[in-house]
Short mmCIF file of C-alpha atoms and ligand atoms in Angstrom, two decimals:
data_model
loop_
_atom_site.label_atom_id
_atom_site.label_comp_id
_atom_site.label_asym_id
_atom_site.label_seq_id
_atom_site.Cartn_x
_atom_site.Cartn_y
_atom_site.Cartn_z
CA MET A 757 15.47 2.74 -22.46
CA THR A 758 15.86 2.05 -18.75
CA PRO A 759 12.45 2.49 -17.10
CA PRO A 760 11.84 4.17 -13.78
CA THR A 761 12.96 2.13 -10.97
CA VAL A 762 10.84 1.44 -7.90
CA LEU A 763 11.29 -0.62 -4.61
CA THR A 764 8.83 -2.60 -2.60
CA ILE A 765 9.65 -3.26 0.93
CA ALA A 766 7.25 -6.16 1.76
CA GLY A 767 6.39 -9.65 2.62
CA SER A 768 5.84 -12.77 0.16
CA ASP A 769 2.44 -14.32 -0.37
CA SER A 770 2.88 -17.80 -1.51
CA GLY A 771 -0.42 -17.69 -3.25
CA GLY A 772 0.79 -15.01 -5.47
CA GLY A 773 -2.14 -12.65 -4.77
CA ALA A 774 -0.91 -10.20 -2.58
CA GLY A 775 2.34 -8.82 -0.91
CA ILE A 776 5.55 -8.59 -3.08
CA GLN A 777 3.93 -10.72 -5.96
CA ALA A 778 1.16 -8.27 -6.28
CA ASP A 779 3.50 -5.34 -6.17
CA LEU A 780 5.77 -6.72 -8.94
CA ARG A 781 2.77 -7.47 -11.03
CA ALA A 782 1.57 -3.94 -10.74
CA PHE A 783 5.02 -2.49 -11.43
CA PHE A 784 5.17 -4.47 -14.49
CA ALA A 785 1.87 -3.40 -15.81
CA CYS A 786 2.78 0.28 -14.92
CA GLY A 787 5.92 -0.05 -16.92
CA VAL A 788 8.43 0.53 -14.20
CA HIS A 789 11.20 -1.80 -13.06
CA GLY A 790 10.32 -3.31 -9.67
CA MET A 791 12.98 -4.19 -6.96
CA THR A 792 12.28 -6.00 -3.62
CA ALA A 793 13.42 -5.86 -0.02
CA LEU A 794 11.80 -9.07 1.48
CA THR A 795 10.67 -8.59 5.07
CA ALA A 796 8.77 -11.94 5.71
CA VAL A 797 7.91 -15.14 4.05
CA THR A 798 4.25 -15.97 4.67
CA VAL A 799 2.84 -19.52 4.21
CA GLN A 800 -0.33 -18.28 2.46
CA ASN A 801 -3.18 -19.27 0.02
CA THR A 802 -6.50 -17.91 -0.93
CA ILE A 803 -7.97 -19.07 2.38
CA GLY A 804 -5.57 -17.81 4.96
CA VAL A 805 -2.04 -17.47 6.43
CA MET A 806 -0.59 -20.38 7.97
CA GLY A 807 2.81 -19.47 8.88
CA ILE A 808 5.31 -16.62 8.85
CA HIS A 809 9.07 -16.52 8.84
CA GLU A 810 10.44 -13.00 9.54
CA ILE A 811 13.76 -11.93 7.74
CA PRO A 812 16.41 -10.59 10.05
CA PRO A 813 16.35 -6.79 10.22
CA ASP A 814 19.78 -6.35 9.01
CA ILE A 815 19.25 -8.38 5.88
CA VAL A 816 16.01 -6.04 5.28
CA ALA A 817 18.20 -2.94 5.48
CA ALA A 818 20.88 -4.51 3.42
CA GLN A 819 18.54 -5.21 0.58
CA ILE A 820 17.29 -1.58 0.57
CA GLU A 821 21.00 -0.29 0.42
CA ALA A 822 22.23 -2.75 -2.04
CA VAL A 823 19.74 -1.71 -4.71
CA ALA A 824 19.73 1.98 -3.83
CA VAL A 825 23.45 2.41 -4.16
CA ASP A 826 23.91 0.49 -7.39
CA ILE A 827 20.61 0.77 -9.27
CA GLY A 828 18.97 3.85 -7.65
CA VAL A 829 15.28 4.12 -6.37
CA GLN A 830 12.90 6.68 -7.83
CA ALA A 831 10.07 5.79 -5.46
CA ALA A 832 9.57 3.23 -2.66
CA LYS A 833 6.56 1.65 -0.83
CA THR A 834 6.19 -0.62 2.20
CA GLY A 835 3.80 -3.56 2.77
CA MET A 836 3.83 -6.15 5.44
CA LEU A 837 6.74 -5.41 7.87
CA ALA A 838 6.09 -8.07 10.54
CA ASN A 839 7.75 -6.52 13.67
CA ALA A 840 9.19 -3.37 15.31
CA ASP A 841 12.87 -4.22 14.75
CA ILE A 842 12.30 -4.62 11.08
CA ILE A 843 10.62 -1.17 10.91
CA GLN A 844 13.40 0.43 12.87
CA ALA A 845 15.90 -1.13 10.42
CA ILE A 846 13.90 0.33 7.52
CA ALA A 847 13.72 3.84 9.01
CA GLY A 848 17.50 3.64 9.40
CA ALA A 849 18.16 2.39 5.84
CA ALA A 850 15.67 4.95 4.42
CA ASP A 851 17.70 7.88 5.97
CA ARG A 852 20.80 6.57 4.67
CA VAL A 853 19.72 6.47 1.08
CA GLY A 854 17.35 9.39 0.96
CA ILE A 855 14.05 7.54 1.04
CA GLY A 856 11.29 9.51 2.50
CA LYS A 857 9.79 13.07 2.59
CA ASP A 858 12.88 14.68 4.01
CA GLY A 859 15.13 12.86 1.37
CA HIS A 860 14.53 13.21 -2.29
CA ILE A 861 12.79 9.75 -2.70
CA PRO A 862 8.86 9.67 -2.51
CA PHE A 863 7.84 7.18 0.10
CA ILE A 864 4.47 5.36 0.14
CA VAL A 865 3.67 3.59 3.70
CA ASP A 866 0.89 1.05 3.47
CA PRO A 867 0.35 0.10 7.17
CA VAL A 868 -0.43 -3.57 6.41
CA SER A 869 -1.68 -5.25 9.67
CA ALA A 870 -3.88 -8.24 8.56
CA SER A 871 -4.69 -10.25 5.82
CA MET A 872 -8.27 -10.02 4.12
CA GLY A 873 -9.07 -13.13 6.15
CA GLY A 874 -8.09 -11.30 9.30
CA ASP A 875 -4.74 -13.07 9.95
CA GLN A 876 -2.25 -10.82 11.71
CA LEU A 877 0.71 -9.71 9.55
CA LEU A 878 2.01 -7.22 11.99
CA ARG A 879 2.87 -7.80 15.73
CA ASP A 880 0.95 -5.68 18.19
CA ASP A 881 4.00 -3.94 19.37
CA ALA A 882 4.94 -2.75 16.05
CA LEU A 883 1.89 -0.40 15.50
CA GLU A 884 3.68 2.17 17.62
CA ALA A 885 6.85 1.73 15.39
CA LEU A 886 4.86 2.32 12.35
CA ARG A 887 3.45 5.59 13.73
CA SER A 888 6.60 6.97 15.29
CA GLU A 889 9.33 5.71 12.82
CA LEU A 890 7.63 5.48 9.28
CA PHE A 891 4.59 7.91 9.29
CA PRO A 892 6.87 10.98 9.89
CA ARG A 893 9.04 9.89 6.85
CA ALA A 894 6.01 9.09 4.58
CA THR A 895 5.02 11.03 1.51
CA VAL A 896 1.73 9.09 1.59
CA ILE A 897 0.20 6.66 4.14
CA THR A 898 -2.68 4.49 2.74
CA PRO A 899 -4.47 2.74 5.68
CA ASN A 900 -7.60 0.75 5.23
CA LEU A 901 -10.45 1.11 7.72
CA ASP A 902 -9.40 -1.78 9.86
CA GLU A 903 -5.89 -0.23 10.03
CA VAL A 904 -7.44 3.21 10.78
CA ARG A 905 -9.33 1.60 13.84
CA LEU A 906 -6.11 0.09 15.09
CA LEU A 907 -3.98 3.08 14.69
CA THR A 908 -6.39 5.84 15.91
CA GLY A 909 -9.25 4.00 17.65
CA LEU A 910 -11.52 5.69 15.24
CA ASP A 911 -14.55 3.77 13.58
CA VAL A 912 -15.24 5.11 10.06
CA THR A 913 -18.74 4.64 9.00
CA ASP A 914 -19.35 7.67 6.75
CA MET A 915 -17.72 10.65 4.89
CA ALA A 916 -17.68 12.62 8.24
CA THR A 917 -15.78 9.99 10.15
CA GLN A 918 -13.58 9.39 7.11
CA ARG A 919 -12.33 13.05 7.42
CA GLU A 920 -11.98 12.89 11.03
CA ALA A 921 -9.75 9.90 10.68
CA ALA A 922 -7.56 11.60 8.03
CA GLU A 923 -7.06 14.51 10.35
CA ALA A 924 -6.05 12.18 13.14
CA LEU A 925 -3.55 10.37 11.07
CA TYR A 926 -2.16 13.57 9.60
CA ALA A 927 -1.14 14.52 13.09
CA TYR A 928 1.51 11.55 12.99
CA GLY A 929 3.45 13.64 10.51
CA PRO A 930 3.00 12.14 7.03
CA GLU A 931 2.82 14.60 4.04
CA TRP A 932 -0.42 13.03 2.74
CA VAL A 933 -3.02 10.49 4.16
CA LEU A 934 -5.15 8.31 1.87
CA VAL A 935 -8.06 6.72 3.81
CA LYS A 936 -9.30 3.90 1.76
CA ALA A 937 -13.05 2.93 1.79
CA GLY A 938 -12.93 -0.71 0.61
CA HIS A 939 -13.97 -1.94 3.90
CA MET A 940 -17.09 0.34 4.23
CA ARG A 941 -19.35 -2.43 3.17
CA ASN A 942 -22.60 -0.68 3.60
CA ALA A 943 -21.60 2.12 1.27
CA GLU A 944 -22.94 2.03 -2.43
CA ASP A 945 -19.69 3.31 -3.90
CA CYS A 946 -16.00 3.19 -2.89
CA VAL A 947 -14.88 6.93 -2.27
CA ASP A 948 -11.16 7.07 -1.07
CA LEU A 949 -10.18 10.29 0.74
CA LEU A 950 -6.88 12.10 0.35
CA TYR A 951 -5.82 14.76 2.71
CA ASN A 952 -2.62 16.98 3.26
CA GLY A 953 -3.60 19.08 6.27
CA THR A 954 -5.45 21.62 4.30
CA ASP A 955 -7.28 20.19 1.28
CA PHE A 956 -9.62 16.97 1.05
CA HIS A 957 -9.61 15.42 -2.31
CA GLU A 958 -12.46 12.79 -2.64
CA LEU A 959 -11.64 9.89 -5.12
CA PRO A 960 -14.99 8.45 -6.12
CA GLY A 961 -15.15 4.87 -7.70
CA PRO A 962 -17.73 2.18 -8.20
CA ARG A 963 -18.01 -0.57 -5.69
CA PHE A 964 -18.10 -4.15 -7.39
CA ASP A 965 -19.86 -7.09 -5.72
CA THR A 966 -16.97 -9.32 -5.60
CA PRO A 967 -15.19 -11.60 -3.12
CA ASN A 968 -11.98 -11.33 -5.17
CA THR A 969 -10.18 -8.19 -3.78
CA HIS A 970 -7.18 -9.90 -2.38
CA GLY A 971 -4.02 -7.84 -3.04
CA GLY A 972 -6.17 -4.66 -3.72
CA GLY A 973 -4.41 -2.43 -1.34
CA ASP A 974 -0.91 -3.62 -2.52
CA THR A 975 -1.90 -3.00 -6.04
CA LEU A 976 -3.28 0.58 -5.47
CA ALA A 977 -0.09 1.58 -3.40
CA SER A 978 2.15 0.13 -6.07
CA ALA A 979 0.28 1.97 -8.83
CA ILE A 980 0.71 5.10 -6.85
CA THR A 981 4.39 4.59 -6.43
CA SER A 982 4.86 3.97 -10.17
CA SER A 983 3.34 7.19 -11.02
CA LEU A 984 5.36 9.05 -8.46
CA ALA A 985 8.47 7.65 -9.90
CA ARG A 986 7.65 9.12 -13.25
CA GLY A 987 7.35 12.51 -11.46
CA SER A 988 3.59 12.83 -11.09
CA SER A 989 2.42 15.03 -8.10
CA VAL A 990 0.73 13.23 -5.11
CA PRO A 991 -2.79 14.13 -6.33
CA GLU A 992 -2.09 13.09 -9.73
CA ALA A 993 -0.48 9.72 -8.79
CA VAL A 994 -3.37 8.81 -6.39
CA ALA A 995 -5.95 9.54 -9.12
CA PHE A 996 -3.99 7.25 -11.53
CA GLY A 997 -3.78 4.68 -8.73
CA LYS A 998 -7.57 4.90 -8.21
CA ARG A 999 -8.22 4.49 -12.01
CA PHE A 1000 -5.92 1.61 -12.01
CA ILE A 1001 -7.36 -0.36 -9.09
CA VAL A 1002 -11.04 0.24 -10.32
CA ARG A 1003 -10.10 -1.52 -13.61
CA SER A 1004 -8.03 -4.32 -11.61
CA VAL A 1005 -10.87 -4.99 -9.15
CA ARG A 1006 -13.28 -5.14 -12.25
CA ASP A 1007 -11.09 -7.67 -13.82
CA ALA A 1008 -10.26 -9.72 -10.59
CA TYR A 1009 -10.64 -13.36 -10.96
CA PRO A 1010 -11.58 -16.37 -8.78
CA LEU A 1011 -8.77 -18.53 -7.43
CA GLY A 1012 -8.54 -21.44 -5.07
CA LYS A 1013 -11.27 -21.86 -2.40
CA GLY A 1014 -11.08 -18.40 -0.87
CA HIS A 1015 -10.45 -14.75 -2.10
CA GLY A 1016 -9.04 -14.45 -5.62
CA PRO A 1017 -6.71 -11.60 -6.56
CA VAL A 1018 -7.25 -8.25 -8.34
CA SER A 1019 -5.80 -8.19 -11.85
CA PRO A 1020 -3.81 -5.46 -13.43
CA PHE A 1021 -3.51 -7.67 -16.64
CA TRP A 1022 -5.88 -5.36 -18.56
CA ARG A 1023 -3.30 -2.92 -18.46
CA LEU A 1024 -0.93 -4.67 -20.71
CA SER A 1025 -3.38 -4.45 -23.77
CA ALA A 1026 -4.40 -0.80 -23.11
CA ASP A 1027 -2.60 2.42 -24.05
CA GLU A 1028 -3.55 4.41 -20.84
CA VAL A 1029 -6.00 4.10 -17.92
N1 ATP B 2029 -15.43 -4.22 -3.89
C1 ATP B 2029 -14.68 -3.12 -4.57
N2 ATP B 2029 -15.03 -2.50 -5.59
C2 ATP B 2029 -14.22 -1.52 -6.24
N3 ATP B 2029 -13.25 -0.92 -5.57
C3 ATP B 2029 -12.83 -1.55 -4.41
C4 ATP B 2029 -13.52 -2.66 -3.77
N4 ATP B 2029 -13.00 -3.08 -2.63
C5 ATP B 2029 -11.84 -2.23 -2.52
N5 ATP B 2029 -11.79 -1.24 -3.50
C6 ATP B 2029 -10.72 -0.16 -3.76
O1 ATP B 2029 -9.49 -0.90 -3.68
C7 ATP B 2029 -8.61 -0.11 -3.09
C8 ATP B 2029 -7.99 -0.94 -1.85
O2 ATP B 2029 -9.01 -0.72 -0.69
P1 ATP B 2029 -9.13 -1.51 0.48
O3 ATP B 2029 -9.72 -0.57 1.49
O4 ATP B 2029 -9.97 -2.83 0.36
O5 ATP B 2029 -7.69 -1.83 0.91
P2 ATP B 2029 -6.92 -3.03 1.65
O6 ATP B 2029 -7.91 -3.63 2.60
O7 ATP B 2029 -5.67 -2.58 2.12
O8 ATP B 2029 -6.72 -3.95 0.55
P3 ATP B 2029 -6.17 -5.47 0.71
O9 ATP B 2029 -7.44 -6.35 0.08
O10 ATP B 2029 -4.99 -5.66 -0.18
O11 ATP B 2029 -6.14 -5.83 2.11
C9 ATP B 2029 -9.29 1.25 -2.60
O12 ATP B 2029 -9.03 2.07 -3.69
C10 ATP B 2029 -10.67 0.83 -2.62
O13 ATP B 2029 -11.55 1.82 -2.79
C1 HMH B 2030 2.58 -10.91 2.39
C2 HMH B 2030 1.21 -10.22 2.34
N1 HMH B 2030 1.35 -8.78 2.48
C3 HMH B 2030 0.17 -8.03 2.47
C4 HMH B 2030 -1.10 -8.76 2.39
C5 HMH B 2030 -2.44 -8.03 2.53
O1 HMH B 2030 -2.90 -7.81 1.23
C6 HMH B 2030 -1.08 -10.09 2.41
N2 HMH B 2030 -2.29 -10.73 2.60
N3 HMH B 2030 0.10 -10.69 2.47
#
């Protein structure tokens, strides 16, 4: 039987840990058919990003439309988007094929701005395009704490400031905001926070002491996307994504001389999360 079909709009990580490679691995482990609209080729390994080749915006839009009209997309997500022109092209293509909260296709916007090592993956002038073009179309946005700081100027250090950040980001128009806590390094646990303008949902989880969390944000967003494609509600899909990422961080493995990737391979031998 044909599995649910999902689309990632993101960059390539030559090291295979993050980006489109992480998304496809998570999609496979979640039992959905993954499709890709490539936005950039990065020259990357576990240590850092040494080069970026950006894909022309019309080619990014054409990839989205090609798979949408033939195969169909049940949920879509974004990762590294590189620049404002690419973001503009994605917004146009999304509207044409019904991706986004005003269309019928759930749309997860992960506002990726830098790699784990701090290398920039989004040009400075593209932050405004993310806020104005993609956040109002998003079913869920999934910033980490560095992205929260870039997007809102807020420094999240505890649950109170995490709630404040969720409210500030909600004002940009997404249906839901998920503020991820991975970068709250002084905290004992990893409590992500989901908000829809009225209700706060806390997603508690353990914090593993490991340097190998490369691709963690991509893997979480891909698991959420897969669950939405199966028809789950946003709180159900995010709870699934959290269970999925906890197991994937637990099973992360060392690779190269830098940060190893999280691993969704455990899923292939388990019946359910
Ligand atoms: N050390 C850890 N132990 C357990 N869970 C973690 C750890 N680090 C991050 N997570 C979880 O992984 C998910 C991704 O969080 P994080 O804030 O690190 O995102 P990110 O920075 O976008 O990821 P990436 O590493 O892909 O850039 C969240 O659910 C977070 O709670
Ligand atoms: C291509 C790419 N996308 C996303 C990330 C962030 O995990 C990365 N390091 N590289």
